[in-house]
Amino acid sequence: MKPKYSIVVPVYNEQESIPLFVDASTPIMKNLNEEYEIIFVNDGSKDNTLNVLKSYADKDEHIKFISFARNFGQQAAIFCGLEHSSGDAVIIMDVDLQDPVEVIPMMIEKWKEGFEIVHGKRSKRKGESFFKKITSKLYLKFLQAISGLKIPKNVGEFKLLDRKVVDVINNMPEHDRYLRGLTSWVGFKQTEVEFERKERQAGETKYTLKKMLRLAGNGIISYSTWPLTLSMKCAFIFGFISVVCFITFIVLTCCKIILPLVAWLFPTVVFMFSIMFAIIGFNNIYLRRTYEETRNRPRYIISETKNFEQK
Ligand code: UDP
Ligand code: MG
């Protein structure tokens, strides 16, 4: 039978967490009295994760898994899970129970009220270092400023997506997808459910600093072409400085204040820099266009229509 709810769970070296997650989520899902599936995406784990998943999938048909050939990262695992899900509502969550499973019914309530994206919002963030909290806050501010996206605060990957949204995301042709950016970019009716983020229940964080930096970089490059505009801005600034300098020097010369010849070198060099930046800037304008075209994002996303014949 087609499931009504799908839960997508990326897992990487999580042999201890999976049993805890299954034990905690199964009664909650059964209580909803609807068909459901829990899709684990094994992101190239090196421990016993795959065998643990196999034994659970053998015992319970609600539990499904997909196993990657190597570690492709949490985002890739999430998007793979979305592509393989068939529920009318899909919940994405981590396996470590930092996102409490008790929030799932609250998210479903909001979905039944008509919301198409329900974000899990962390009111408290236990088990996260001060460094992680401050860097993620600053990063979000920076990303919002350069991308113009409104990404909700204190929101991670834990969210519910309506089938409509999942289909839109699955049909996005771009290669490097970043869930937090995409769910803000697509629009639709969105809301939040607050919860207290707990400590990890078993094992250790699988997010190294390198993985965090790669994710952060991906978010910036996927949602902003602002860095490409920098050279043109530099061209204007350098051009302005050199022109002001030239005018000042000419006025001084007219007032019979003779400057040493070497002084003229400064505005000349600055002017040459401005020309160089302008050339790079023009290249970047075309690069930006090419990037936007190749990414091939839909020009619009339809939420509803009426009285149109089904094509
Ligand atoms: N994860 C993954 N691939 C990775 C790293 C993490 O699938 O390369 C999974 C991990 O198993 C967990 C979720 O992504 O279910 C979040 O990871 P973690 O809890 O380690 O991150 P943190 O909460 O410390 O930011
Ligand atoms: Mg965690």
Coordinates of N, CA and C in Angstrom, one line a residue, residues 242-259 263-264 267:
S242 N 41.4 56.8 -8.7 CA 42.4 57.3 -9.7 C 41.9 58.7 -10.3
V243 N 40.6 58.8 -10.6 CA 40.1 60.0 -11.2 C 40.2 61.2 -10.2
V244 N 39.8 60.9 -8.9 CA 39.9 62.0 -7.9 C 41.4 62.4 -7.8
C245 N 42.3 61.4 -7.8 CA 43.7 61.7 -7.6 C 44.2 62.5 -8.8
F246 N 43.9 62.1 -10.0 CA 44.3 62.9 -11.2 C 43.8 64.3 -11.2
I247 N 42.5 64.5 -10.8 CA 41.9 65.8 -10.8 C 42.7 66.7 -9.8
T248 N 42.9 66.1 -8.5 CA 43.6 66.8 -7.5 C 45.0 67.2 -8.0
F249 N 45.7 66.3 -8.6 CA 47.1 66.6 -9.1 C 47.1 67.7 -10.1
I250 N 46.1 67.6 -11.0 CA 46.0 68.6 -12.1 C 45.8 70.0 -11.5
V251 N 44.8 70.1 -10.5 CA 44.5 71.3 -9.8 C 45.8 71.9 -9.1
L252 N 46.5 71.0 -8.4 CA 47.7 71.4 -7.7 C 48.7 72.0 -8.7
T253 N 48.8 71.3 -9.9 CA 49.8 71.7 -10.9 C 49.4 73.1 -11.4
C254 N 48.1 73.3 -11.6 CA 47.6 74.6 -12.1 C 47.9 75.7 -11.1
C255 N 47.9 75.3 -9.8 CA 48.2 76.3 -8.7 C 49.7 76.4 -8.5
K256 N 50.4 75.9 -9.4 CA 51.9 76.0 -9.4 C 52.5 75.2 -8.3
I257 N 51.8 74.2 -7.8 CA 52.5 73.3 -6.8 C 52.9 72.1 -7.6
I258 N 54.2 72.1 -7.9 CA 54.8 71.0 -8.7 C 55.0 69.7 -7.9
L259 N 54.4 68.7 -8.4 CA 54.6 67.4 -7.7 C 55.7 66.6 -8.4
A263 N 55.0 60.8 -8.2 CA 53.7 60.9 -7.6 C 52.6 60.5 -8.6
W264 N 52.8 60.8 -9.8 CA 51.8 60.5 -10.9 C 51.7 59.0 -11.1
P267 N 48.2 57.4 -9.2 CA 46.9 57.3 -9.9 C 47.0 56.4 -11.2

